[in-house]
GROMACS .gro file of C-alpha atoms in nm:
model
  339
    1MET     CA    1  -0.532   1.601  -0.693
    2GLU     CA    2  -0.537   1.975  -0.685
    3PRO     CA    3  -0.895   2.099  -0.676
    4GLY     CA    4  -0.966   2.435  -0.827
    5ALA     CA    5  -0.999   2.750  -0.625
    6GLU     CA    6  -1.325   2.889  -0.505
    7LEU     CA    7  -1.409   3.253  -0.566
    8GLY     CA    8  -1.488   3.481  -0.279
    9CYS     CA    9  -1.837   3.582  -0.177
   10GLY     CA   10  -2.028   3.862  -0.341
   11HIS     CA   11  -2.232   3.932  -0.651
   12LEU     CA   12  -1.934   3.978  -0.883
   13GLY     CA   13  -1.776   3.653  -0.769
   14THR     CA   14  -2.105   3.472  -0.824
   15GLU     CA   15  -2.147   3.615  -1.172
   16ILE     CA   16  -1.794   3.519  -1.271
   17ASP     CA   17  -1.838   3.172  -1.126
   18ILE     CA   18  -2.160   3.119  -1.322
   19ARG     CA   19  -1.995   3.240  -1.641
   20ARG     CA   20  -1.709   2.996  -1.593
   21ARG     CA   21  -1.933   2.700  -1.524
   22LEU     CA   22  -2.170   2.767  -1.811
   23ALA     CA   23  -1.914   2.865  -2.072
   24TYR     CA   24  -1.648   2.622  -1.951
   25VAL     CA   25  -1.394   2.901  -1.960
   26SER     CA   26  -1.085   2.860  -1.745
   27ASP     CA   27  -0.840   3.141  -1.680
   28ASP     CA   28  -0.490   3.160  -1.546
   29TYR     CA   29  -0.613   3.292  -1.210
   30SER     CA   30  -0.809   2.974  -1.145
   31VAL     CA   31  -0.513   2.760  -1.246
   32GLN     CA   32  -0.281   2.953  -1.016
   33LYS     CA   33  -0.521   2.922  -0.723
   34THR     CA   34  -0.481   2.543  -0.736
   35ASN     CA   35  -0.132   2.610  -0.599
   36ASP     CA   36  -0.281   2.739  -0.273
   37ASP     CA   37  -0.490   2.425  -0.232
   38ALA     CA   38  -0.194   2.198  -0.310
   39THR     CA   39   0.019   2.381  -0.053
   40GLU     CA   40  -0.249   2.335   0.211
   41CYS     CA   41  -0.281   1.964   0.127
   42LYS     CA   42   0.095   1.917   0.165
   43TYR     CA   43   0.096   2.113   0.490
   44ILE     CA   44  -0.184   1.901   0.637
   45ALA     CA   45  -0.017   1.573   0.535
   46SER     CA   46   0.311   1.693   0.683
   47LYS     CA   47   0.144   1.788   1.012
   48LEU     CA   48  -0.008   1.440   1.029
   49ASN     CA   49   0.342   1.290   0.988
   50TYR     CA   50   0.293   1.139   0.643
   51PHE     CA   51   0.628   1.296   0.553
   52LYS     CA   52   0.864   1.556   0.695
   53ASP     CA   53   0.853   1.902   0.544
   54PRO     CA   54   0.980   2.167   0.787
   55TYR     CA   55   0.948   2.437   0.518
   56ILE     CA   56   0.594   2.407   0.381
   57HIS     CA   57   0.434   2.615   0.659
   58ARG     CA   58   0.631   2.916   0.535
   59PHE     CA   59   0.407   2.920   0.226
   60ILE     CA   60   0.064   2.898   0.389
   61LEU     CA   61  -0.103   3.226   0.295
   62GLY     CA   62  -0.392   3.217   0.540
   63SER     CA   63  -0.456   3.068   0.880
   64GLU     CA   64  -0.302   2.729   0.951
   65TYR     CA   65  -0.586   2.638   1.183
   66ASN     CA   66  -0.893   2.436   1.090
   67LEU     CA   67  -0.731   2.302   0.774
   68ARG     CA   68  -0.822   1.942   0.698
   69ARG     CA   69  -0.847   1.701   0.406
   70ASP     CA   70  -0.988   1.351   0.366
   71PRO     CA   71  -0.740   1.069   0.439
   72GLU     CA   72  -0.746   0.960   0.074
   73ILE     CA   73  -0.614   1.301  -0.030
   74SER     CA   74  -0.332   1.293   0.225
   75ARG     CA   75  -0.230   0.943   0.119
   76GLY     CA   76  -0.236   1.051  -0.243
   77TYR     CA   77  -0.011   1.348  -0.173
   78TRP     CA   78   0.220   1.128   0.031
   79ALA     CA   79   0.254   0.878  -0.255
   80ARG     CA   80   0.317   1.161  -0.500
   81ILE     CA   81   0.575   1.343  -0.287
   82VAL     CA   82   0.779   1.039  -0.184
   83SER     CA   83   0.776   0.907  -0.542
   84VAL     CA   84   0.895   1.238  -0.688
   85LYS     CA   85   1.168   1.245  -0.424
   86ALA     CA   86   1.271   0.888  -0.509
   87VAL     CA   87   1.315   0.976  -0.877
   88VAL     CA   88   1.506   1.294  -0.789
   89ASP     CA   89   1.733   1.097  -0.556
   90ALA     CA   90   1.801   0.848  -0.836
   91PHE     CA   91   1.888   1.136  -1.069
   92LEU     CA   92   2.124   1.295  -0.816
   93LYS     CA   93   2.289   0.958  -0.752
   94ALA     CA   94   2.341   0.901  -1.124
   95SER     CA   95   2.482   1.252  -1.173
   96PRO     CA   96   2.677   1.327  -0.854
   97GLU     CA   97   2.893   1.605  -0.995
   98LYS     CA   98   2.709   1.880  -1.182
   99CYS     CA   99   2.342   1.839  -1.260
  100GLN     CA  100   2.040   2.062  -1.305
  101ILE     CA  101   1.677   2.033  -1.194
  102ILE     CA  102   1.407   2.242  -1.361
  103ASN     CA  103   1.074   2.237  -1.180
  104LEU     CA  104   0.797   2.354  -1.415
  105GLY     CA  105   0.487   2.512  -1.263
  106ALA     CA  106   0.658   2.474  -0.927
  107GLY     CA  107   0.417   2.690  -0.730
  108PHE     CA  108   0.512   2.690  -0.361
  109ASP     CA  109   0.695   2.358  -0.379
  110THR     CA  110   0.969   2.310  -0.118
  111LEU     CA  111   1.179   2.038  -0.281
  112TYR     CA  112   1.484   2.264  -0.314
  113TRP     CA  113   1.495   2.330   0.061
  114ARG     CA  114   1.427   1.967   0.149
  115LEU     CA  115   1.720   1.858  -0.066
  116LYS     CA  116   1.947   2.125   0.081
  117GLY     CA  117   1.835   2.024   0.430
  118GLU     CA  118   1.963   1.673   0.354
  119GLY     CA  119   2.300   1.813   0.253
  120LYS     CA  120   2.249   1.747  -0.119
  121HIS     CA  121   2.469   1.944  -0.358
  122LEU     CA  122   2.270   2.122  -0.627
  123HIS     CA  123   2.451   2.287  -0.917
  124ARG     CA  124   2.137   2.453  -1.054
  125TYR     CA  125   1.782   2.427  -0.925
  126VAL     CA  126   1.536   2.629  -1.133
  127GLU     CA  127   1.167   2.688  -1.064
  128VAL     CA  128   0.934   2.828  -1.330
  129ASP     CA  129   0.579   2.952  -1.284
  130PHE     CA  130   0.352   3.244  -1.367
  131SER     CA  131   0.507   3.574  -1.258
  132SER     CA  132   0.220   3.637  -1.017
  133VAL     CA  133   0.304   3.308  -0.841
  134THR     CA  134   0.680   3.364  -0.834
  135ALA     CA  135   0.632   3.715  -0.694
  136LYS     CA  136   0.422   3.572  -0.410
  137LYS     CA  137   0.681   3.304  -0.344
  138ILE     CA  138   0.956   3.563  -0.317
  139ARG     CA  139   0.748   3.762  -0.068
  140GLN     CA  140   0.685   3.451   0.141
  141MET     CA  141   1.055   3.361   0.138
  142ARG     CA  142   1.150   3.705   0.265
  143ARG     CA  143   0.898   3.709   0.549
  144PRO     CA  144   1.059   3.672   0.892
  145GLY     CA  145   1.023   3.321   1.024
  146SER     CA  146   1.190   2.991   1.089
  147PRO     CA  147   1.354   2.824   0.914
  148ASP     CA  148   1.526   3.107   0.729
  149LEU     CA  149   1.477   3.009   0.365
  150ILE     CA  150   1.703   3.280   0.222
  151SER     CA  151   2.000   3.164   0.428
  152MET     CA  152   2.000   2.827   0.249
  153PHE     CA  153   2.089   2.975  -0.091
  154SER     CA  154   2.450   2.941  -0.204
  155ARG     CA  155   2.467   3.314  -0.285
  156GLU     CA  156   2.296   3.636  -0.183
  157PRO     CA  157   1.970   3.652  -0.383
  158LYS     CA  158   1.916   3.914  -0.649
  159GLU     CA  159   1.565   4.008  -0.758
  160VAL     CA  160   1.462   4.114  -1.106
  161GLU     CA  161   1.134   4.305  -1.139
  162HIS     CA  162   1.000   4.146  -0.817
  163ALA     CA  163   0.915   3.819  -0.996
  164ASP     CA  164   1.255   3.661  -1.071
  165LEU     CA  165   1.518   3.567  -0.817
  166HIS     CA  166   1.872   3.439  -0.875
  167ALA     CA  167   2.071   3.303  -0.581
  168GLY     CA  168   2.361   3.087  -0.697
  169ASP     CA  169   2.229   2.732  -0.695
  170TYR     CA  170   1.863   2.846  -0.686
  171HIS     CA  171   1.671   3.036  -0.952
  172LEU     CA  172   1.304   3.132  -0.953
  173VAL     CA  173   1.169   3.281  -1.276
  174GLY     CA  174   0.829   3.392  -1.395
  175ALA     CA  175   0.723   3.269  -1.737
  176ASP     CA  176   0.419   3.142  -1.923
  177LEU     CA  177   0.510   2.791  -2.038
  178ARG     CA  178   0.288   2.839  -2.342
  179GLN     CA  179   0.523   3.113  -2.465
  180LEU     CA  180   0.832   2.929  -2.586
  181ASN     CA  181   1.047   3.236  -2.649
  182GLU     CA  182   0.979   3.363  -2.299
  183VAL     CA  183   1.064   3.024  -2.149
  184LYS     CA  184   1.396   3.009  -2.336
  185GLU     CA  185   1.485   3.365  -2.235
  186LYS     CA  186   1.415   3.294  -1.869
  187LEU     CA  187   1.609   2.965  -1.872
  188ASP     CA  188   1.904   3.143  -2.030
  189SER     CA  189   1.895   3.397  -1.746
  190CYS     CA  190   1.966   3.110  -1.505
  191HIS     CA  191   2.303   3.037  -1.670
  192LEU     CA  192   2.215   2.676  -1.745
  193ASN     CA  193   2.450   2.438  -1.919
  194TYR     CA  194   2.254   2.269  -2.196
  195LYS     CA  195   2.498   1.976  -2.206
  196THR     CA  196   2.476   1.899  -1.833
  197PRO     CA  197   2.242   1.621  -1.708
  198THR     CA  198   1.906   1.789  -1.648
  199LEU     CA  199   1.587   1.664  -1.486
  200PHE     CA  200   1.256   1.834  -1.563
  201ILE     CA  201   0.972   1.797  -1.314
  202ALA     CA  202   0.610   1.877  -1.401
  203GLU     CA  203   0.333   1.798  -1.154
  204CYS     CA  204  -0.016   1.859  -1.293
  205VAL     CA  205   0.121   2.126  -1.527
  206LEU     CA  206   0.108   2.010  -1.889
  207VAL     CA  207  -0.262   1.926  -1.862
  208TYR     CA  208  -0.338   2.298  -1.821
  209MET     CA  209  -0.194   2.359  -2.169
  210GLY     CA  210  -0.336   2.255  -2.503
  211THR     CA  211  -0.169   1.938  -2.630
  212SER     CA  212  -0.024   2.124  -2.927
  213GLN     CA  213   0.137   2.371  -2.685
  214SER     CA  214   0.275   2.105  -2.452
  215ASP     CA  215   0.404   1.905  -2.751
  216VAL     CA  216   0.599   2.210  -2.869
  217LEU     CA  217   0.741   2.257  -2.518
  218LEU     CA  218   0.843   1.892  -2.480
  219SER     CA  219   1.002   1.891  -2.826
  220ALA     CA  220   1.195   2.209  -2.746
  221PHE     CA  221   1.335   2.066  -2.423
  222ALA     CA  222   1.440   1.749  -2.605
  223LYS     CA  223   1.613   1.964  -2.867
  224TRP     CA  224   1.777   2.217  -2.634
  225PHE     CA  225   1.918   1.977  -2.374
  226ASP     CA  226   2.167   1.706  -2.470
  227ASN     CA  227   2.122   1.487  -2.161
  228ALA     CA  228   1.770   1.529  -2.028
  229PHE     CA  229   1.516   1.339  -1.821
  230PHE     CA  230   1.152   1.431  -1.763
  231LEU     CA  231   0.927   1.338  -1.472
  232ASN     CA  232   0.560   1.410  -1.538
  233TYR     CA  233   0.287   1.357  -1.279
  234GLU     CA  234  -0.057   1.396  -1.427
  235GLN     CA  235  -0.411   1.267  -1.472
  236VAL     CA  236  -0.474   0.948  -1.669
  237ASN     CA  237  -0.765   0.719  -1.760
  238ILE     CA  238  -0.996   1.021  -1.775
  239GLY     CA  239  -1.232   0.855  -2.022
  240ASP     CA  240  -1.392   0.615  -1.772
  241THR     CA  241  -1.675   0.698  -1.534
  242PHE     CA  242  -1.456   0.806  -1.243
  243GLY     CA  243  -1.234   1.012  -1.472
  244LYS     CA  244  -1.534   1.194  -1.614
  245ILE     CA  245  -1.653   1.274  -1.262
  246MET     CA  246  -1.309   1.418  -1.180
  247VAL     CA  247  -1.318   1.641  -1.486
  248SER     CA  248  -1.676   1.747  -1.414
  249ASN     CA  249  -1.584   1.847  -1.058
  250LEU     CA  250  -1.305   2.067  -1.191
  251HIS     CA  251  -1.544   2.225  -1.441
  252GLU     CA  252  -1.771   2.311  -1.150
  253ARG     CA  253  -1.484   2.510  -1.003
  254GLY     CA  254  -1.410   2.693  -1.326
  255ILE     CA  255  -1.109   2.478  -1.409
  256ILE     CA  256  -1.075   2.349  -1.764
  257LEU     CA  257  -0.798   2.107  -1.862
  258PRO     CA  258  -0.707   2.173  -2.228
  259GLY     CA  259  -0.450   1.891  -2.232
  260LEU     CA  260  -0.682   1.602  -2.152
  261ASP     CA  261  -0.626   1.434  -2.490
  262ALA     CA  262  -0.288   1.318  -2.362
  263CYS     CA  263  -0.448   1.180  -2.045
  264GLU     CA  264  -0.682   0.929  -2.208
  265ASN     CA  265  -0.474   0.631  -2.097
  266LEU     CA  266  -0.116   0.521  -2.027
  267ASP     CA  267  -0.045   0.466  -2.397
  268ALA     CA  268  -0.148   0.824  -2.479
  269GLN     CA  269   0.081   0.957  -2.207
  270LYS     CA  270   0.370   0.753  -2.343
  271LYS     CA  271   0.303   0.846  -2.705
  272ARG     CA  272   0.313   1.221  -2.645
  273PHE     CA  273   0.669   1.191  -2.513
  274MET     CA  274   0.787   0.948  -2.780
  275ASP     CA  275   0.648   1.174  -3.052
  276SER     CA  276   0.830   1.473  -2.897
  277GLY     CA  277   1.177   1.323  -2.918
  278TRP     CA  278   1.204   1.135  -2.588
  279LYS     CA  279   1.348   0.790  -2.661
  280ASN     CA  280   1.287   0.593  -2.343
  281VAL     CA  281   0.952   0.636  -2.166
  282VAL     CA  282   0.812   0.447  -1.867
  283VAL     CA  283   0.453   0.509  -1.751
  284LYS     CA  284   0.287   0.377  -1.435
  285THR     CA  285  -0.030   0.463  -1.249
  286MET     CA  286   0.009   0.591  -0.896
  287TRP     CA  287  -0.188   0.289  -0.775
  288GLU     CA  288   0.077   0.060  -0.925
  289ILE     CA  289   0.352   0.269  -0.764
  290TYR     CA  290   0.166   0.267  -0.431
  291GLY     CA  291   0.123  -0.110  -0.441
  292THR     CA  292   0.447  -0.235  -0.597
  293GLU     CA  293   0.716   0.036  -0.599
  294ILE     CA  294   0.700   0.211  -0.262
  295PRO     CA  295   0.856  -0.012   0.006
  296ASP     CA  296   0.593  -0.205   0.198
  297MET     CA  297   0.717  -0.081   0.535
  298GLN     CA  298   0.660   0.279   0.431
  299VAL     CA  299   0.307   0.204   0.312
  300LYS     CA  300   0.221   0.020   0.634
  301ARG     CA  301   0.348   0.312   0.842
  302ILE     CA  302   0.131   0.576   0.678
  303GLU     CA  303  -0.175   0.351   0.665
  304LYS     CA  304  -0.175   0.358   1.046
  305LEU     CA  305  -0.194   0.738   1.058
  306GLU     CA  306  -0.558   0.768   0.950
  307LEU     CA  307  -0.810   0.491   0.909
  308LEU     CA  308  -1.000   0.437   0.586
  309ASP     CA  309  -1.337   0.267   0.584
  310GLU     CA  310  -1.235   0.104   0.258
  311LYS     CA  311  -0.964   0.144  -0.005
  312ILE     CA  312  -1.194   0.171  -0.305
  313LEU     CA  313  -1.186   0.551  -0.330
  314LEU     CA  314  -0.809   0.559  -0.275
  315SER     CA  315  -0.752   0.302  -0.548
  316GLN     CA  316  -0.981   0.493  -0.784
  317LEU     CA  317  -0.796   0.818  -0.719
  318LEU     CA  318  -0.453   0.666  -0.769
  319GLU     CA  319  -0.561   0.480  -1.083
  320HIS     CA  320  -0.636   0.820  -1.236
  321TYR     CA  321  -0.293   0.975  -1.182
  322CYS     CA  322   0.032   0.853  -1.329
  323PHE     CA  323   0.407   0.899  -1.340
  324VAL     CA  324   0.581   0.938  -1.673
  325ILE     CA  325   0.960   0.904  -1.655
  326ALA     CA  326   1.116   0.990  -1.989
  327SER     CA  327   1.474   1.010  -2.110
  328LYS     CA  328   1.652   1.125  -2.423
  329SER     CA  329   1.900   0.838  -2.387
  330ALA     CA  330   1.861   0.461  -2.404
  331HIS     CA  331   1.810   0.431  -2.029
  332THR     CA  332   1.574   0.603  -1.789
  333LEU     CA  333   1.564   0.670  -1.416
  334ASP     CA  334   1.433   0.428  -1.157
  335PHE     CA  335   1.319   0.499  -0.802
  336GLU     CA  336   1.579   0.540  -0.527
  337TRP     CA  337   1.401   0.451  -0.204
  338LYS     CA  338   1.543   0.527   0.137
  339LYS     CA  339   1.606   0.218   0.346
   0.00000   0.00000   0.00000
């Protein structure tokens, strides 16, 4: 649910935009700009009390005023964020001693600070994204403001070439996930233990890579890490009418999704993980999670925040995103919901 970025005004921007739409050429800049939109969506939903995130405003690049999104978008982000958190909580509960979380394509995500704010112990929390994104995130962290994000690290942060940051339990590294050697080098710089329980998180990330590239990445993670879990949030059912409209809208914004072959349906999502060495794979649409997994009291609370004329659009949106929870072992993670 992260629409592509719009180019600025002017002749050059118009020419580039036309070229993208006609040639269906996506570039890394357009992909990275979706991070700004996602951050704004999370900020808006937080302000409307869908969930608490006292850190997200620190990563709003422009004005916080006059930002708005349709209620369906805010509900979708709420379902996504609370569901990711429920899986992470289950992982931390299952591995209370030393465990590692690696957030791929993390953008301006605030999960690390939200977990620390709850008093959770994190042995290693690693975020990976393009260097241009990680450099921006470092600058935003260091800007004066409240809360003080830097003070929550377990050690004094050390920067490397303005795009990597290492701070004890938190590591932020710039890497292109399509370049396997670069990914391995950057993960090694975070002093990971490849035998320790590790949870990978990818939210609308793999779809921006060709399926052959994401297959190589998934296979490498399964090979490198002895005790690994993978949480993937991504598009699904893109072959039906609504799915085709979604893809067309992204094309209009210059965003191409090279990994759509794995998003054809739930079986395709499951197969890509099974074929890459992940033994236990559970796949559910977000609509199923919204209707049967998230506690009913939580759903009723947020449905009072903004009125919907009808639920059809919401159901269509959530039917076209899914959770994949994969494990290298015989068992996988469930959701750990707060009472």
